[in-house]
PDB file of C-alpha atoms and ligand atoms in Angstrom:
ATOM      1  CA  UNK P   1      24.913  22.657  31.861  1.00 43.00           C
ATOM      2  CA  UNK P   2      21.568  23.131  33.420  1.00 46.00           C
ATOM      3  CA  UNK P   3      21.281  22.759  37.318  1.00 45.00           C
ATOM      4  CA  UNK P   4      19.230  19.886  37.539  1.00 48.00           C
ATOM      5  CA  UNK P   5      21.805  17.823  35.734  1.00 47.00           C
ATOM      6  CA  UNK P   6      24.425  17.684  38.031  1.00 44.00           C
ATOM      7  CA  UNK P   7      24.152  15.565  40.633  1.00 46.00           C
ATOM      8  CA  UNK P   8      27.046  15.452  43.741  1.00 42.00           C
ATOM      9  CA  UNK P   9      28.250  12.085  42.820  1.00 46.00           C
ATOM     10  CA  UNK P  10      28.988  12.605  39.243  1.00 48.00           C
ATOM     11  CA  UNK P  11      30.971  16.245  40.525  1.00 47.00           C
ATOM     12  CA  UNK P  12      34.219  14.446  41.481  1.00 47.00           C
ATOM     13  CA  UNK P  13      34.657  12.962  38.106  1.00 51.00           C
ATOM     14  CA  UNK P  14      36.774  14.070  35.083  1.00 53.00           C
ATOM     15  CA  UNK P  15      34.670  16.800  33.162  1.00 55.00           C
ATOM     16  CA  UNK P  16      34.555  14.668  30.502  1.00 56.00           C
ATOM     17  CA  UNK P  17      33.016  11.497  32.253  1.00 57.00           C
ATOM     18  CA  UNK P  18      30.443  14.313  33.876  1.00 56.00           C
ATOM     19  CA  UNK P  19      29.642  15.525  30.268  1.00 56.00           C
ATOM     20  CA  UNK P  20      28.906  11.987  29.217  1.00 55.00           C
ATOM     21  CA  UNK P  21      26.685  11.054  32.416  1.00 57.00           C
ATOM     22  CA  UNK P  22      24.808  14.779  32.066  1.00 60.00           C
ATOM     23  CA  UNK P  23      24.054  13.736  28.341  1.00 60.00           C
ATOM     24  CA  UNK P  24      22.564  10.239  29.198  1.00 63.00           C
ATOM     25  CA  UNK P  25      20.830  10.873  32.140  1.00 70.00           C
ATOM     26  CA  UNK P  26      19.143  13.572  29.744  1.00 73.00           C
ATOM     27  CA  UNK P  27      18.432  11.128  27.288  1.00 71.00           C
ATOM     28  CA  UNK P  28      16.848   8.750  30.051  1.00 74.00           C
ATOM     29  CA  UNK P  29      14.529  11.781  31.562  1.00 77.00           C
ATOM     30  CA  UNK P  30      13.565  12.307  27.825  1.00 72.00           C
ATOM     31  CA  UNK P  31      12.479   8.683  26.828  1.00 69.00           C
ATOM     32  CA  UNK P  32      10.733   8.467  31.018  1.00 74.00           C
ATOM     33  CA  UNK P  33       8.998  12.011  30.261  1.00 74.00           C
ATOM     34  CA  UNK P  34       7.897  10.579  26.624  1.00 71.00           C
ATOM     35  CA  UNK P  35       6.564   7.592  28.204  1.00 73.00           C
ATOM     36  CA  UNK P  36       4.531   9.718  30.775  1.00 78.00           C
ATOM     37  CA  UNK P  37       3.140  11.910  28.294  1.00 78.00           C
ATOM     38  CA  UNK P  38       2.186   9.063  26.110  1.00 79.00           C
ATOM     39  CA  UNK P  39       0.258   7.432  28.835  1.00 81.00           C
ATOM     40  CA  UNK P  40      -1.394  10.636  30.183  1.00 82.00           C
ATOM     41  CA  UNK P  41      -2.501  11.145  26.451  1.00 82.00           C
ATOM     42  CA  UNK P  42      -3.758   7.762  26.345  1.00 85.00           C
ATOM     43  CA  UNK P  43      -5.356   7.968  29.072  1.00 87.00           C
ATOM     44  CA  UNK P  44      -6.781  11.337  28.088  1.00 85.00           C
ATOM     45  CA  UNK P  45      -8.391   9.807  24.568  1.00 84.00           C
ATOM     46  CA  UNK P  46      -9.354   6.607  26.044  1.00 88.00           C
ATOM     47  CA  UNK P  47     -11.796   8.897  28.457  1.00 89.00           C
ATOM     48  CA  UNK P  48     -13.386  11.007  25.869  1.00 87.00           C
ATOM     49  CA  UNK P  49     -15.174   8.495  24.088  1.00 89.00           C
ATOM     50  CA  UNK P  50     -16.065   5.789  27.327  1.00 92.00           C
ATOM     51  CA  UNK P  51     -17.302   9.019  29.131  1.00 93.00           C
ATOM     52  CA  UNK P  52     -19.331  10.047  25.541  1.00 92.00           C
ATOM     53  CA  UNK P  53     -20.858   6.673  25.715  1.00 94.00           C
ATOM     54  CA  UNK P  54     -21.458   6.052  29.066  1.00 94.00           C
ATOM     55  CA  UNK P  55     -23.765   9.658  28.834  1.00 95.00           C
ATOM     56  CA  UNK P  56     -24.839   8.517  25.483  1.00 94.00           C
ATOM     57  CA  UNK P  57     -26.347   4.718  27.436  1.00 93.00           C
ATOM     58  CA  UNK P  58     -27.994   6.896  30.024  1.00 94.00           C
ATOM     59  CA  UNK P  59     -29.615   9.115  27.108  1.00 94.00           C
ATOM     60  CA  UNK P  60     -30.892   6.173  25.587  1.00 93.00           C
ATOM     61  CA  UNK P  61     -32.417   4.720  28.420  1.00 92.00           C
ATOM     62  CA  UNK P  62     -34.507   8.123  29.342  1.00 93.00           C
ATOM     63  CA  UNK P  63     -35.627   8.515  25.775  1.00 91.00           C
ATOM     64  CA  UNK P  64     -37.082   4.529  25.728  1.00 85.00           C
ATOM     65  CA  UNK P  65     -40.029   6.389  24.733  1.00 90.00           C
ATOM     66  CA  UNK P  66     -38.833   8.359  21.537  1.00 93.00           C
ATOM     67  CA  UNK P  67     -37.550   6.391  18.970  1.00 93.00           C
ATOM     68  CA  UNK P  68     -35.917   9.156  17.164  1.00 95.00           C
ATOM     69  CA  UNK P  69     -34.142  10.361  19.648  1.00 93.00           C
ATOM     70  CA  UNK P  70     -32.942   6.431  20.510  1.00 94.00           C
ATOM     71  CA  UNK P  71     -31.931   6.010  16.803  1.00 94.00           C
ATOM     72  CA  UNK P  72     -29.813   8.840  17.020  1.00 94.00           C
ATOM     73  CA  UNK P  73     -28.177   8.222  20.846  1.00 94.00           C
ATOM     74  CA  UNK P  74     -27.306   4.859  19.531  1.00 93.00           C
ATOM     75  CA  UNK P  75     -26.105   6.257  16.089  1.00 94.00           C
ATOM     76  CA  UNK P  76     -23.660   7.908  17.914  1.00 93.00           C
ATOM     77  CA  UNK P  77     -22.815   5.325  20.296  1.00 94.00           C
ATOM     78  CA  UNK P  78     -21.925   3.102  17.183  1.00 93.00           C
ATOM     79  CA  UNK P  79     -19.765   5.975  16.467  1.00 91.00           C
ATOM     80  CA  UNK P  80     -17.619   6.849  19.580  1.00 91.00           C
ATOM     81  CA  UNK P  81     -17.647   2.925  20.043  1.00 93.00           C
ATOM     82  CA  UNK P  82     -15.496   2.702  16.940  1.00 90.00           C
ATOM     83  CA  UNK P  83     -13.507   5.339  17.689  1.00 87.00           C
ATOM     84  CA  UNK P  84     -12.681   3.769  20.883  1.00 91.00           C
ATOM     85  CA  UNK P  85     -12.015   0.380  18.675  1.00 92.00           C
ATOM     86  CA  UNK P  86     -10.001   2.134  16.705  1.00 88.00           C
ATOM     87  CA  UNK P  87      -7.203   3.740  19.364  1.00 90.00           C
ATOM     88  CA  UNK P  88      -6.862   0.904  21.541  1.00 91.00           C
ATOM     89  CA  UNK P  89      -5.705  -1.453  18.255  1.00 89.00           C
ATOM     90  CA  UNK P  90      -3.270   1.617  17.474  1.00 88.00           C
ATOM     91  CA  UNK P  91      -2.167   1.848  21.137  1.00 89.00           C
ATOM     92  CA  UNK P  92      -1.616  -1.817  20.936  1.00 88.00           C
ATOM     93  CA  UNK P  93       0.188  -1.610  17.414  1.00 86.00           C
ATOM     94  CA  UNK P  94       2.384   0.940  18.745  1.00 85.00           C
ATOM     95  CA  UNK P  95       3.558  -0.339  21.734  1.00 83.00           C
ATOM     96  CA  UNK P  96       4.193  -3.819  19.509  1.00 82.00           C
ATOM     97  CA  UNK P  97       6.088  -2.334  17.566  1.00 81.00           C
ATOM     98  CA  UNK P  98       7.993  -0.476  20.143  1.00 75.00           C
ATOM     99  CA  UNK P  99       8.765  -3.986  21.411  1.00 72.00           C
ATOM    100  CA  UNK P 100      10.063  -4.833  18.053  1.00 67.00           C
ATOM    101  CA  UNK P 101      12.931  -2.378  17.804  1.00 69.00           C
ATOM    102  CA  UNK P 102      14.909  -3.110  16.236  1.00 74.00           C
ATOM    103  CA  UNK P 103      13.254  -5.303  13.654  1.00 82.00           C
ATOM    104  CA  UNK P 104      13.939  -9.108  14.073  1.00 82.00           C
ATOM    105  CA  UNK P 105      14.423 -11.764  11.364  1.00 87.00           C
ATOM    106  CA  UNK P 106      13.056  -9.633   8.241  1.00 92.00           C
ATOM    107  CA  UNK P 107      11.406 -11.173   5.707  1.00 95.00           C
ATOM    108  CA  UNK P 108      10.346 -10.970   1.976  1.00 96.00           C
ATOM    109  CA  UNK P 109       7.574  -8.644   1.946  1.00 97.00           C
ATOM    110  CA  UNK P 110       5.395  -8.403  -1.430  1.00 97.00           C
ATOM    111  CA  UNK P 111       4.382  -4.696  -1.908  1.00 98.00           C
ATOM    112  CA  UNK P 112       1.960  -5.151  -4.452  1.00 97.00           C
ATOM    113  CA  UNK P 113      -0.124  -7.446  -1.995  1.00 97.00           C
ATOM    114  CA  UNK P 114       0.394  -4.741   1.032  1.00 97.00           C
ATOM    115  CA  UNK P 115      -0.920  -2.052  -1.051  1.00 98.00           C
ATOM    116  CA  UNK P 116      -4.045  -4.287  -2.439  1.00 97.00           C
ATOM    117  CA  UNK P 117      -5.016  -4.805   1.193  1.00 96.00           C
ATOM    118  CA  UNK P 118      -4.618  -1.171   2.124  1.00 97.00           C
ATOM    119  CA  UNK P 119      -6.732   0.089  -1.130  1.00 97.00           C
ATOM    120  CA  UNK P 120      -9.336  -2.660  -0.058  1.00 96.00           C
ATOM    121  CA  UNK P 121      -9.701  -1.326   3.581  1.00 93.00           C
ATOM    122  CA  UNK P 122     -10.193   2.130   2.343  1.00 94.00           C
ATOM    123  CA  UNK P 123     -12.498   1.193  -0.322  1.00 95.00           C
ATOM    124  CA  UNK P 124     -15.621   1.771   1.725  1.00 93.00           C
ATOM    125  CA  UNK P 125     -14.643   5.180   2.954  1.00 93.00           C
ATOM    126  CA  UNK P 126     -13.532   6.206  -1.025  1.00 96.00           C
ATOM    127  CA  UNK P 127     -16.608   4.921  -2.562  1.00 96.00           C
ATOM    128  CA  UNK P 128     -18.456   7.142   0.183  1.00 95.00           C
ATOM    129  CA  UNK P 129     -17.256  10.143  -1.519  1.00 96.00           C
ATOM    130  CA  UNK P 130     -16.508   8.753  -4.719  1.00 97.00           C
ATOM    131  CA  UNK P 131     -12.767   8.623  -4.671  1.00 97.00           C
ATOM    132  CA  UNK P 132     -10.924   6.621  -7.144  1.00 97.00           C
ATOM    133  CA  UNK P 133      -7.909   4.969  -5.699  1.00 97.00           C
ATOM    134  CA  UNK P 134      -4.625   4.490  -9.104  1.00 97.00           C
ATOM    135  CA  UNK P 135      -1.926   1.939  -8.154  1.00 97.00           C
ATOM    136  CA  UNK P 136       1.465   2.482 -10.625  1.00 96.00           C
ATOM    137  CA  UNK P 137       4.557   2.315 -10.853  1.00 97.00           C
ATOM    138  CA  UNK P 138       6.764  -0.675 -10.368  1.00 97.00           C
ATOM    139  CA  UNK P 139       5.301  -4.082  -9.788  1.00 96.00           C
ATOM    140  CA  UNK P 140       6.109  -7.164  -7.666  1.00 96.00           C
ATOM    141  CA  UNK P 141       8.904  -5.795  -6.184  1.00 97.00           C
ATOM    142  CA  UNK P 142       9.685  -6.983  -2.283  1.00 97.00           C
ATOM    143  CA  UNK P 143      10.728  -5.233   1.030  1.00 97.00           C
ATOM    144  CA  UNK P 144      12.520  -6.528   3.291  1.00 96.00           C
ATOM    145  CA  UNK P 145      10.925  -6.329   6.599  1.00 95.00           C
ATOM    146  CA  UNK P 146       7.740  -7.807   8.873  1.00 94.00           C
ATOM    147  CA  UNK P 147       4.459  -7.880   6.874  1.00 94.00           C
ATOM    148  CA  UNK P 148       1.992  -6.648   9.239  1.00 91.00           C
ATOM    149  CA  UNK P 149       4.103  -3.939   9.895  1.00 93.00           C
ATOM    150  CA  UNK P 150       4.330  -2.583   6.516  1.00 96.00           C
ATOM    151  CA  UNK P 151       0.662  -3.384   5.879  1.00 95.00           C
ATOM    152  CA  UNK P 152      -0.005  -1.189   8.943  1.00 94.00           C
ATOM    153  CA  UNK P 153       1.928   1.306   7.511  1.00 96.00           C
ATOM    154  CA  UNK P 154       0.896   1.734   3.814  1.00 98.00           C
ATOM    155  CA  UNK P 155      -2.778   1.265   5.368  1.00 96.00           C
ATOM    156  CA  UNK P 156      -2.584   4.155   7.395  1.00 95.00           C
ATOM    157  CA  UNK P 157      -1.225   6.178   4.717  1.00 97.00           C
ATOM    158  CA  UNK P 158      -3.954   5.152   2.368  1.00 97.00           C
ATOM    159  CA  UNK P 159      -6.357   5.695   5.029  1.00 95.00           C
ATOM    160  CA  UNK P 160      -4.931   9.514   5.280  1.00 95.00           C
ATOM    161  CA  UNK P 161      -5.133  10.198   2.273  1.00 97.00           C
ATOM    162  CA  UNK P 162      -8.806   9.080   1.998  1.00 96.00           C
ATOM    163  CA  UNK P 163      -9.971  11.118   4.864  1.00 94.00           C
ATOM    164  CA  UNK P 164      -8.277  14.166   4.255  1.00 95.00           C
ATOM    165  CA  UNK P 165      -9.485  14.400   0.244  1.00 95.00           C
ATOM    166  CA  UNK P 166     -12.727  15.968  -0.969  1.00 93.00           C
ATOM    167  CA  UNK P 167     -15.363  14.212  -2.791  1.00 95.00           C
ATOM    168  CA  UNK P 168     -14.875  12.977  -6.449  1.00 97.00           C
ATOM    169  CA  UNK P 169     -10.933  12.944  -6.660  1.00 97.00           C
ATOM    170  CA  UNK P 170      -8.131  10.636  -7.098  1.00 97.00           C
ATOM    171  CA  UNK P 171      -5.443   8.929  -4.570  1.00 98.00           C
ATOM    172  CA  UNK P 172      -2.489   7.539  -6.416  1.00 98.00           C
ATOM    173  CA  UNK P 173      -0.455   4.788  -4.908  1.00 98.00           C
ATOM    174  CA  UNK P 174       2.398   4.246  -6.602  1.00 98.00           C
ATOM    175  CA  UNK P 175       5.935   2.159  -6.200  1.00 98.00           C
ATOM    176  CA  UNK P 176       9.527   2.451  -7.117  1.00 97.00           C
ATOM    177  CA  UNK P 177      12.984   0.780  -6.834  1.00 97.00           C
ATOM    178  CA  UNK P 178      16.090   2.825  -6.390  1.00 96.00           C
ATOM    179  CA  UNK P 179      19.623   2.393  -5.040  1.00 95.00           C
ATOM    180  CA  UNK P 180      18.201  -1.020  -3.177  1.00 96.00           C
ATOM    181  CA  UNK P 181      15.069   1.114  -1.425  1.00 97.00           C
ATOM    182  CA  UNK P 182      12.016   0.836  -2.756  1.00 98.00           C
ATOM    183  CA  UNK P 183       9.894   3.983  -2.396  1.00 98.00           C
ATOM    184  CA  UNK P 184       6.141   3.615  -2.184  1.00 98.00           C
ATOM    185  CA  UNK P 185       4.379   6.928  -2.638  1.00 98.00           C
ATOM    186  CA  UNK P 186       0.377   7.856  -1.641  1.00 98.00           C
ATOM    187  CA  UNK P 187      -0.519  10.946  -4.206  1.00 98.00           C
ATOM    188  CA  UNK P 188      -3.609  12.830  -2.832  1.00 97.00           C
ATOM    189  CA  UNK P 189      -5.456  15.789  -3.626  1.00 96.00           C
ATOM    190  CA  UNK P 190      -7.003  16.712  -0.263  1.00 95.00           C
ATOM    191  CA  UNK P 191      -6.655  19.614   1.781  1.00 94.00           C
ATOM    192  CA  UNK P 192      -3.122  19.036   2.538  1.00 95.00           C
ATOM    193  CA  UNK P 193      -0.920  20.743   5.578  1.00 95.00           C
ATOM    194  CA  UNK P 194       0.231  24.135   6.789  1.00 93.00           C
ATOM    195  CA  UNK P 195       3.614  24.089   6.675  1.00 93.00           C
ATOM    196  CA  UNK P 196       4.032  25.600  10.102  1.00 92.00           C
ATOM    197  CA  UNK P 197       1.862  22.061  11.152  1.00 92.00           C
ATOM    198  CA  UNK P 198       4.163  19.601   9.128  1.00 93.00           C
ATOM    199  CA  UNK P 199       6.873  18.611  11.482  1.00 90.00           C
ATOM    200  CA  UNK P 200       4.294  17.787  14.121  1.00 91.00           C
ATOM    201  CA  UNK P 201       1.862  15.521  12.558  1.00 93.00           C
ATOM    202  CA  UNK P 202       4.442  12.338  12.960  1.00 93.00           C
ATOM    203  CA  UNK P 203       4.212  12.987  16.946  1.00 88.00           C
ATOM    204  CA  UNK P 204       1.707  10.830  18.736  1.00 86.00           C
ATOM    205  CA  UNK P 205      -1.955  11.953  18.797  1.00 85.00           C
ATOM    206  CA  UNK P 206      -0.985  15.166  17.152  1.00 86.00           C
ATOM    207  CA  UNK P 207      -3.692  16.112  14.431  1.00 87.00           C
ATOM    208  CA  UNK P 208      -3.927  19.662  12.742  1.00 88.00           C
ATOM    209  CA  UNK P 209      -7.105  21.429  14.213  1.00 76.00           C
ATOM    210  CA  UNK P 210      -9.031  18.782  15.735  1.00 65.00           C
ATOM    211  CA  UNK P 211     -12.018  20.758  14.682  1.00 61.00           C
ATOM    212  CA  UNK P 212     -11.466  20.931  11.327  1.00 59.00           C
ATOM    213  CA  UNK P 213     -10.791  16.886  11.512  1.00 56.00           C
ATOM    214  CA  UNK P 214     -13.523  15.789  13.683  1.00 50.00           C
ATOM    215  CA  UNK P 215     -15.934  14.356  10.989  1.00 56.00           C
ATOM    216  CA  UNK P 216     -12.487  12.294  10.515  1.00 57.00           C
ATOM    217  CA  UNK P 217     -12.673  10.711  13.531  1.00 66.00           C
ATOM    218  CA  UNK P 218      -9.198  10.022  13.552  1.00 77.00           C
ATOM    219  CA  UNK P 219      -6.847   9.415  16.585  1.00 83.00           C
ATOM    220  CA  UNK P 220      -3.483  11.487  15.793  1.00 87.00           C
ATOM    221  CA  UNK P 221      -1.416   7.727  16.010  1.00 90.00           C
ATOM    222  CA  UNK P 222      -1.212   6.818  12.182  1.00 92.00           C
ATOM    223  CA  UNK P 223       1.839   8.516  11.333  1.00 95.00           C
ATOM    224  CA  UNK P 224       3.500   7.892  14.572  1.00 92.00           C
ATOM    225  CA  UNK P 225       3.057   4.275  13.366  1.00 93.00           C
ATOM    226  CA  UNK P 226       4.326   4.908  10.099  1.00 96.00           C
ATOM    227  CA  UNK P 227       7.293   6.483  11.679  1.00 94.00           C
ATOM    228  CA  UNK P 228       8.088   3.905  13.610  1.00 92.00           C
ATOM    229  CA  UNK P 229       7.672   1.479  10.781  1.00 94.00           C
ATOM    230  CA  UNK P 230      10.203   3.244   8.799  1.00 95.00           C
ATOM    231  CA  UNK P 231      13.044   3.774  11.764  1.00 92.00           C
ATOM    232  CA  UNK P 232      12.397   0.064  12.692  1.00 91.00           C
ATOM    233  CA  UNK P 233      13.042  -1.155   8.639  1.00 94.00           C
ATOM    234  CA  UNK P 234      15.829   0.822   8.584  1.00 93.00           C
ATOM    235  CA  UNK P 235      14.362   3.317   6.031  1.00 95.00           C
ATOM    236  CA  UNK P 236      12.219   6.606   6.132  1.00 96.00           C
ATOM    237  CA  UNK P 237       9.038   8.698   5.440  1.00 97.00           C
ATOM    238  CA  UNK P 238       8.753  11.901   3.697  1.00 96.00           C
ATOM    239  CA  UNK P 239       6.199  14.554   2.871  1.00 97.00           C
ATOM    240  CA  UNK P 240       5.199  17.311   0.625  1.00 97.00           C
ATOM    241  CA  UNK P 241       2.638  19.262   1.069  1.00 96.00           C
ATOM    242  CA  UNK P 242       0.318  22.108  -0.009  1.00 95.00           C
ATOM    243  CA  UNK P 243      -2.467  23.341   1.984  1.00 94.00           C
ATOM    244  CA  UNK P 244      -5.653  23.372  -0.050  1.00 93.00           C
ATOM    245  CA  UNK P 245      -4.121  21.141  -3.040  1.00 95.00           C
ATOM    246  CA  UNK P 246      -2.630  17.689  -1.596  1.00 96.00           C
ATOM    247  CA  UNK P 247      -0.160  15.908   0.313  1.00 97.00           C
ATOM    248  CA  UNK P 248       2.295  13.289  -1.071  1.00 97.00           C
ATOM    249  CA  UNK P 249       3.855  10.983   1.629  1.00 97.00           C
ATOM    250  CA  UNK P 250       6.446   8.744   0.822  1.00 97.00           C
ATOM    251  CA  UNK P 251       7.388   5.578   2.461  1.00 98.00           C
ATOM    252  CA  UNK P 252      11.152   4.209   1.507  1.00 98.00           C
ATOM    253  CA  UNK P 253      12.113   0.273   2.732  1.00 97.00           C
ATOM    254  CA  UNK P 254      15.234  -1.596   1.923  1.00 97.00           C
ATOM    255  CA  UNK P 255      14.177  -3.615  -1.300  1.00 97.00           C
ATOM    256  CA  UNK P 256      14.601  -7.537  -0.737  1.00 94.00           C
ATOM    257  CA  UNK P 257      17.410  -7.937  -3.470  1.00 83.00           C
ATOM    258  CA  UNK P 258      16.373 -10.341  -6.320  1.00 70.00           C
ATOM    259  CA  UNK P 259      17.129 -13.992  -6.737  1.00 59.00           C
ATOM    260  CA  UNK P 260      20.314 -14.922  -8.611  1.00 49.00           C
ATOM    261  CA  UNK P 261      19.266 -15.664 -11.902  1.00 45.00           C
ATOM    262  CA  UNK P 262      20.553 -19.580 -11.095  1.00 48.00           C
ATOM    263  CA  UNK P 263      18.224 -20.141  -8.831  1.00 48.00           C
ATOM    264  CA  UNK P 264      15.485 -18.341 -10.343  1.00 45.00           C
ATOM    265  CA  UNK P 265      14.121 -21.858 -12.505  1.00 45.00           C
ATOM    266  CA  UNK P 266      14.865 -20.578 -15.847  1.00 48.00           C
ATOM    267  CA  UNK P 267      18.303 -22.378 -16.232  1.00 45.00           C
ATOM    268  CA  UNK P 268      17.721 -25.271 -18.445  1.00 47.00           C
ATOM    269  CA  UNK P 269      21.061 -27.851 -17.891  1.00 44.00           C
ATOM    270  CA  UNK P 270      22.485 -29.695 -20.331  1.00 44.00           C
TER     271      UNK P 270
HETATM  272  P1  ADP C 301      -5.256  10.901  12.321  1.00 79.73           P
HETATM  273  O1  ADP C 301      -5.793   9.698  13.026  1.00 79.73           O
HETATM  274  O2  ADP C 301      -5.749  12.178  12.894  1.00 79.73           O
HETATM  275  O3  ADP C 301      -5.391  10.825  10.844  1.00 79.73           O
HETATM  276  P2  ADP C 301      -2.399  10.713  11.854  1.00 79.73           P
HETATM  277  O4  ADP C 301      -1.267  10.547  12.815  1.00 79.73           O
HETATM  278  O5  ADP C 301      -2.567   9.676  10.812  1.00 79.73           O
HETATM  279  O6  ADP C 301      -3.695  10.892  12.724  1.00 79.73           O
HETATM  280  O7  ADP C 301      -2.225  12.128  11.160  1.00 79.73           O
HETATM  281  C1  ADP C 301      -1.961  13.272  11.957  1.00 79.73           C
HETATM  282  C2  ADP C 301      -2.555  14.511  11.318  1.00 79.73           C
HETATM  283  O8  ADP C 301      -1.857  14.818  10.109  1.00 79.73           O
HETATM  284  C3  ADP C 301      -4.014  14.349  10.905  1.00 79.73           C
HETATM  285  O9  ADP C 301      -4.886  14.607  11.959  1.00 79.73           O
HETATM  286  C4  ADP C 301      -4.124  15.387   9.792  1.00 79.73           C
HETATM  287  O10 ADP C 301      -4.312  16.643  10.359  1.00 79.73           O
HETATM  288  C5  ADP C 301      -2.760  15.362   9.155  1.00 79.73           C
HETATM  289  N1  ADP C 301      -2.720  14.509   7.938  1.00 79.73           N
HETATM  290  C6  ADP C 301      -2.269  13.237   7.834  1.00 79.73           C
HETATM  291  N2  ADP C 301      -2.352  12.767   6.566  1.00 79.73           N
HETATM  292  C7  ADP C 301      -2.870  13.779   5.839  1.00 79.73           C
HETATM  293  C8  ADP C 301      -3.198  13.933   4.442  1.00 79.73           C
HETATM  294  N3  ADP C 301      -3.010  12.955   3.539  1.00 79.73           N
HETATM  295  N4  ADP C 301      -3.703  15.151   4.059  1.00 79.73           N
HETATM  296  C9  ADP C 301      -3.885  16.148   4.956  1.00 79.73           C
HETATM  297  N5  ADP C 301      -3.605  16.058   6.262  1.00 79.73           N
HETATM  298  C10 ADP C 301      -3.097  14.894   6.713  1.00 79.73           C
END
């Protein structure tokens, strides 16, 4: 057992009570040094972009004179602006639906309605580079769960897969129901992951060479969101991957069972 561990008033205990005390007071320096981190890194990426536009206001005000160079200082205001946007209504998702956990009072979720919003949302970005988005599979099946929580989820996913696919190709969305789970599946054909990357990108504001990403714009939160989606629904997300040909992420949620067929409205009495 590491040093810093043991403390003197757990030593006169049985070993076994010491053992149990050592283990949770690890567990509670993991989730307080977690919760540090996450709010240095917040603050961290909450700085970059107020500190790009703050420089970017002061630009704008020397160049009054030139309008190209005003046109582009605000251009890129608009854009760190909506970056900003962006990660403070993921912080505040996240630490929703860390409030959430476990998930209360679940509800009938409709997947094909999630999955119309998500494709809608992304539907700017794909037509941008001409990217067809396929739904398939299964239809109107339910999860059981919260709504905006899954539509956060399957959005994010969809949103992935946009960004990280090349101009003129296809991002499948498709659904299944098996063994009470029903799996929903986003297909792309993008530049997928190194497999030395692909246990980290579900950690918070973790993204695979920022450099590579930054026409992205991304903030490293939507799979952490997805993750906790999937722990708090009592299901999980998976991933295949191959660098320079796609990326399949799968999203499984306990299926809302069906009706009984008497209550369903086809019964005729008599
Ligand atoms: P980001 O806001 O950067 O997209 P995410 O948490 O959603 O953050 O994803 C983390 C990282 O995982 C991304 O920065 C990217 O490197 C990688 N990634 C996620 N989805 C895909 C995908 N469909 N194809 C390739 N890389 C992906």
């Amino acid at each position: 057992v590491p040093a810093r561990n043991v403390s003197a008033r757990v030593a006169p205990l049985s070993s076994r009570l010491v053992l149990v005390l050592v283990e949770d007071r690890t567990r509670e320096r993991r989730v307080e040094a977690v919760r540090r981190d996450f709010v240095a890194n917040v603050s961290h990426e909450l700085k970059t972009p107020v500190g790009a536009i703050r420089l970017l206001s002061e630009a704008v005000a020397e160049a009054a004179d030139d309008p190209d160079a005003v046109k582009r200082f605000s251009d890129r205001m608009l854009v760190e602006s909506e970056r900003l946007g962006q990660l403070v209504q993921q912080v505040i998702e996240l630490s929703r639906l860390q409030a959430d956990d476990p998930l209360e009072a679940p509800q009938p979720v409709a997947v094909d309605e999630v999955i119309d919003v998500a494709v809608d949302t992304s539907a700017i970005d794909a037509s941008a580079k001409r990217i067809t988005v396929v739904t398939g599979g299964t239809t109107g099946l339910r999860v059981l769960g919260n709504a905006e929580q899954v539509a956060a989820a399957v959005s994010n996913l969809v949103a992935n897969a946009v960004s990280y696919s090349d101009p003129d190709s296809t991002v499948l969305v498709a659904t299944k129901a098996e063994d009470g789970m029903v799996e929903i599946s986003v297909v792309d054909q993008g530049i997928g992951i190194p497999s030395r990357e692909i246990d980290r990108i579900f950690e918070r504001f973790y993204r695979v060479d920022p450099a590579r990403h930054r026409s992205t714009g991304g903030t490293g939160l939507g799979l952490s969101i997805v993750k906790h989606v999937a722990a708090t629904h009592g299901g999980e997300v998976r991933v295949w991957s191959v660098e320079g040909q796609g990326s399949t992420f799968t999203l499984t949620l306990p299926q809302q069972a069906d009706r009984p067929s008497h209550l369903s409205g086809h019964h005729v009495s008599d």
